Amino acid sequence: MIHFHDLNDSRLDYYRDLRHAQQLHSSSKVFLTDGEKITSTVLQSSLNIQSILLTEELYQKYHTMIQIKVNSDQCFIMSKQNMDELVGFNLYSPMMCIAHEPKTSEISLLQGPIIAMNGIVNSDNVGGIIRNAIGLGYESIITDHTTSSPYLRRAIRVSMGAVAFAQCANSSNLTEDLKEIRKNRGIPLISGEITATSVSVTNFSFPKDFVLVLGSEGYGIDDEILAISDSIVHIPMSSKIKSLNVSSSSAILLHAAMSSNR
């Protein structure tokens, strides 16, 4: 471990001025965890940890775990005041790490059930969906090219680090990839959307294996994906509200799927 006094040390660049550090993280294929709970969660995963930054107090609390996961010359300890100065704002919980993004999974190798995100640009929603999925026992995730990266700082924070336990694949053409999954593996495609022909999730029995597609709140699921869906399900709502936040919807749909297969 290294006790830091020189905040200009280049080894700290990944933590410097975090409001503007996302480009460095993304180009380096790493992501930042923000806070004790999220960082300790990611430390328990199989991901490679590049470095860790924390106070002496928190190092003493987690030193056994840190020594297993982090090289000693990449363990940076400093006061909370210096951490605040380095990152550019007042930290609520002075513990963070830089973790390597896992190798992108091959779509054909993902184990079902699979959650596919179509056009979900809000990173809060991406993080919330992943947290719900992992919490309910679903690990396979597909994001299309219009969906926000699950490794953005905000998504990591909202997911509470759950993305560290996900198998994530990215699709450049989600419609074609979903067609391939149905053709080659026979997995039914279920879309969560309100349409003239959709059925209430309360009357729907999820199969053991499936792909569940979730779309953006603004535009919903692409028409070409709806056209190839085996089933379209909706959550019954009060007439006062048209729809739920997509992250909230994912929790309801995935819980219904889990309950169907108990």
Tab-separated table of N, CA, C and O in Angstrom, residues 192-237:
chain	number	residue	atom	x	y	z
A	192	GLY	N	-41.585	-6.625	-23.552
A	192	GLY	CA	-42.370	-5.901	-22.555
A	192	GLY	C	-42.839	-4.580	-23.129
A	192	GLY	O	-42.066	-3.618	-23.203
A	193	GLU	N	-44.088	-4.530	-23.555
A	193	GLU	CA	-44.598	-3.351	-24.245
A	193	GLU	C	-46.125	-3.337	-24.174
A	193	GLU	O	-46.762	-4.397	-24.109
A	194	ILE	N	-46.710	-2.157	-24.189
A	194	ILE	CA	-48.167	-2.018	-24.243
A	194	ILE	C	-48.573	-1.845	-25.701
A	194	ILE	O	-48.214	-0.861	-26.351
A	195	THR	N	-49.283	-2.834	-26.240
A	195	THR	CA	-49.784	-2.751	-27.618
A	195	THR	C	-51.238	-3.224	-27.640
A	195	THR	O	-51.776	-3.691	-26.622
A	196	ALA	N	-51.848	-3.141	-28.810
A	196	ALA	CA	-53.238	-3.572	-28.956
A	196	ALA	C	-53.396	-5.070	-28.725
A	196	ALA	O	-54.481	-5.549	-28.367
A	197	THR	N	-52.314	-5.839	-28.901
A	197	THR	CA	-52.400	-7.296	-28.770
A	197	THR	C	-51.618	-7.835	-27.564
A	197	THR	O	-51.561	-9.050	-27.375
A	198	SER	N	-51.031	-6.965	-26.771
A	198	SER	CA	-50.245	-7.439	-25.625
A	198	SER	C	-51.157	-8.031	-24.556
A	198	SER	O	-52.322	-7.664	-24.428
A	199	VAL	N	-50.600	-8.959	-23.783
A	199	VAL	CA	-51.369	-9.607	-22.719
A	199	VAL	C	-50.821	-9.161	-21.371
A	199	VAL	O	-49.639	-8.850	-21.229
A	200	SER	N	-51.691	-9.148	-20.380
A	200	SER	CA	-51.267	-8.748	-19.043
A	200	SER	C	-50.292	-9.772	-18.477
A	200	SER	O	-50.488	-10.986	-18.617
A	201	VAL	N	-49.237	-9.293	-17.828
A	201	VAL	CA	-48.254	-10.192	-17.249
A	201	VAL	C	-48.883	-11.046	-16.150
A	201	VAL	O	-48.399	-12.144	-15.846
A	202	THR	N	-49.974	-10.577	-15.558
A	202	THR	CA	-50.642	-11.356	-14.514
A	202	THR	C	-51.312	-12.608	-15.089
A	202	THR	O	-51.607	-13.539	-14.348
A	203	ASN	N	-51.554	-12.623	-16.399
A	203	ASN	CA	-52.171	-13.778	-17.053
A	203	ASN	C	-51.190	-14.546	-17.933
A	203	ASN	O	-51.596	-15.380	-18.742
A	204	PHE	N	-49.921	-14.250	-17.765
A	204	PHE	CA	-48.911	-14.830	-18.649
A	204	PHE	C	-47.987	-15.738	-17.853
A	204	PHE	O	-47.530	-15.387	-16.761
A	205	SER	N	-47.714	-16.898	-18.406
A	205	SER	CA	-46.799	-17.842	-17.773
A	205	SER	C	-45.491	-17.861	-18.568
A	205	SER	O	-45.464	-18.273	-19.728
A	206	PHE	N	-44.443	-17.393	-17.937
A	206	PHE	CA	-43.146	-17.356	-18.614
A	206	PHE	C	-42.598	-18.761	-18.804
A	206	PHE	O	-42.673	-19.592	-17.895
A	207	PRO	N	-42.022	-19.049	-19.962
A	207	PRO	CA	-41.340	-20.332	-20.143
A	207	PRO	C	-40.062	-20.365	-19.325
A	207	PRO	O	-39.607	-19.344	-18.791
A	208	LYS	N	-39.458	-21.530	-19.233
A	208	LYS	CA	-38.240	-21.650	-18.436
A	208	LYS	C	-37.101	-20.852	-19.056
A	208	LYS	O	-36.274	-20.270	-18.357
A	209	ASP	N	-37.034	-20.855	-20.366
A	209	ASP	CA	-35.983	-20.124	-21.072
A	209	ASP	C	-36.637	-19.093	-21.984
A	209	ASP	O	-37.667	-19.370	-22.613
A	210	PHE	N	-36.053	-17.922	-22.072
A	210	PHE	CA	-36.652	-16.847	-22.874
A	210	PHE	C	-35.653	-15.720	-23.054
A	210	PHE	O	-34.625	-15.644	-22.368
A	211	VAL	N	-35.974	-14.836	-23.994
A	211	VAL	CA	-35.316	-13.536	-24.100
A	211	VAL	C	-36.375	-12.486	-23.802
A	211	VAL	O	-37.431	-12.466	-24.439
A	212	LEU	N	-36.113	-11.638	-22.832
A	212	LEU	CA	-37.032	-10.550	-22.497
A	212	LEU	C	-36.447	-9.250	-23.020
A	212	LEU	O	-35.347	-8.849	-22.628
A	213	VAL	N	-37.182	-8.581	-23.911
A	213	VAL	CA	-36.725	-7.316	-24.486
A	213	VAL	C	-37.386	-6.163	-23.746
A	213	VAL	O	-38.604	-6.154	-23.535
A	214	LEU	N	-36.560	-5.182	-23.353
A	214	LEU	CA	-37.038	-3.971	-22.694
A	214	LEU	C	-36.629	-2.777	-23.544
A	214	LEU	O	-35.503	-2.708	-24.037
A	215	GLY	N	-37.560	-1.839	-23.729
A	215	GLY	CA	-37.289	-0.695	-24.593
A	215	GLY	C	-37.267	0.618	-23.841
A	215	GLY	O	-37.540	0.681	-22.639
A	216	SER	N	-36.941	1.666	-24.561
A	216	SER	CA	-36.839	2.992	-23.950
A	216	SER	C	-38.220	3.511	-23.576
A	216	SER	O	-39.231	3.139	-24.170
A	217	GLU	N	-38.244	4.399	-22.577
A	217	GLU	CA	-39.520	4.995	-22.169
A	217	GLU	C	-40.063	5.926	-23.246
A	217	GLU	O	-41.270	6.034	-23.431
A	218	GLY	N	-39.165	6.580	-23.953
A	218	GLY	CA	-39.612	7.548	-24.948
A	218	GLY	C	-40.190	6.918	-26.201
A	218	GLY	O	-41.206	7.390	-26.734
A	219	TYR	N	-39.554	5.838	-26.689
A	219	TYR	CA	-39.944	5.265	-27.981
A	219	TYR	C	-40.409	3.819	-27.899
A	219	TYR	O	-40.957	3.282	-28.869
A	220	GLY	N	-40.205	3.179	-26.778
A	220	GLY	CA	-40.601	1.783	-26.659
A	220	GLY	C	-39.676	0.873	-27.453
A	220	GLY	O	-38.573	1.254	-27.854
A	221	ILE	N	-40.123	-0.341	-27.687
A	221	ILE	CA	-39.346	-1.338	-28.422
A	221	ILE	C	-39.520	-1.124	-29.917
A	221	ILE	O	-40.616	-0.809	-30.387
A	222	ASP	N	-38.439	-1.295	-30.669
A	222	ASP	CA	-38.502	-1.114	-32.122
A	222	ASP	C	-39.583	-1.999	-32.741
A	222	ASP	O	-39.755	-3.164	-32.343
A	223	ASP	N	-40.276	-1.457	-33.747
A	223	ASP	CA	-41.383	-2.186	-34.394
A	223	ASP	C	-40.929	-3.514	-34.978
A	223	ASP	O	-41.661	-4.511	-34.923
A	224	GLU	N	-39.710	-3.543	-35.546
A	224	GLU	CA	-39.254	-4.792	-36.162
A	224	GLU	C	-38.999	-5.878	-35.120
A	224	GLU	O	-39.116	-7.069	-35.424
A	225	ILE	N	-38.682	-5.486	-33.889
A	225	ILE	CA	-38.520	-6.473	-32.820
A	225	ILE	C	-39.892	-6.951	-32.336
A	225	ILE	O	-40.096	-8.146	-32.100
A	226	LEU	N	-40.816	-6.019	-32.193
A	226	LEU	CA	-42.178	-6.419	-31.819
A	226	LEU	C	-42.755	-7.391	-32.844
A	226	LEU	O	-43.462	-8.345	-32.491
A	227	ALA	N	-42.437	-7.183	-34.120
A	227	ALA	CA	-42.991	-8.017	-35.194
A	227	ALA	C	-42.507	-9.458	-35.118
A	227	ALA	O	-43.214	-10.373	-35.567
A	228	ILE	N	-41.326	-9.680	-34.570
A	228	ILE	CA	-40.809	-11.048	-34.501
A	228	ILE	C	-40.977	-11.655	-33.105
A	228	ILE	O	-40.543	-12.789	-32.872
A	229	SER	N	-41.599	-10.923	-32.192
A	229	SER	CA	-41.767	-11.421	-30.826
A	229	SER	C	-42.781	-12.560	-30.766
A	229	SER	O	-43.829	-12.502	-31.429
A	230	ASP	N	-42.499	-13.571	-29.981
A	230	ASP	CA	-43.450	-14.655	-29.775
A	230	ASP	C	-44.587	-14.216	-28.863
A	230	ASP	O	-45.721	-14.681	-29.012
A	231	SER	N	-44.285	-13.337	-27.919
A	231	SER	CA	-45.294	-12.816	-26.990
A	231	SER	C	-44.947	-11.374	-26.654
A	231	SER	O	-43.782	-10.991	-26.628
A	232	ILE	N	-45.994	-10.578	-26.411
A	232	ILE	CA	-45.819	-9.207	-25.941
A	232	ILE	C	-46.635	-9.074	-24.662
A	232	ILE	O	-47.833	-9.375	-24.649
A	233	VAL	N	-45.991	-8.662	-23.592
A	233	VAL	CA	-46.674	-8.580	-22.304
A	233	VAL	C	-46.617	-7.146	-21.771
A	233	VAL	O	-45.671	-6.404	-22.043
A	234	HIS	N	-47.650	-6.792	-21.025
A	234	HIS	CA	-47.670	-5.471	-20.394
A	234	HIS	C	-48.028	-5.602	-18.916
A	234	HIS	O	-48.557	-6.627	-18.485
A	235	ILE	N	-47.736	-4.559	-18.183
A	235	ILE	CA	-48.086	-4.492	-16.765
A	235	ILE	C	-49.384	-3.700	-16.640
A	235	ILE	O	-49.454	-2.563	-17.102
A	236	PRO	N	-50.441	-4.285	-16.083
A	236	PRO	CA	-51.714	-3.548	-15.959
A	236	PRO	C	-51.534	-2.302	-15.094
A	236	PRO	O	-50.911	-2.357	-14.029
A	237	MET	N	-52.062	-1.180	-15.573
A	237	MET	CA	-51.831	0.106	-14.932
A	237	MET	C	-53.146	0.837	-14.683
A	237	MET	O	-54.139	0.624	-15.373
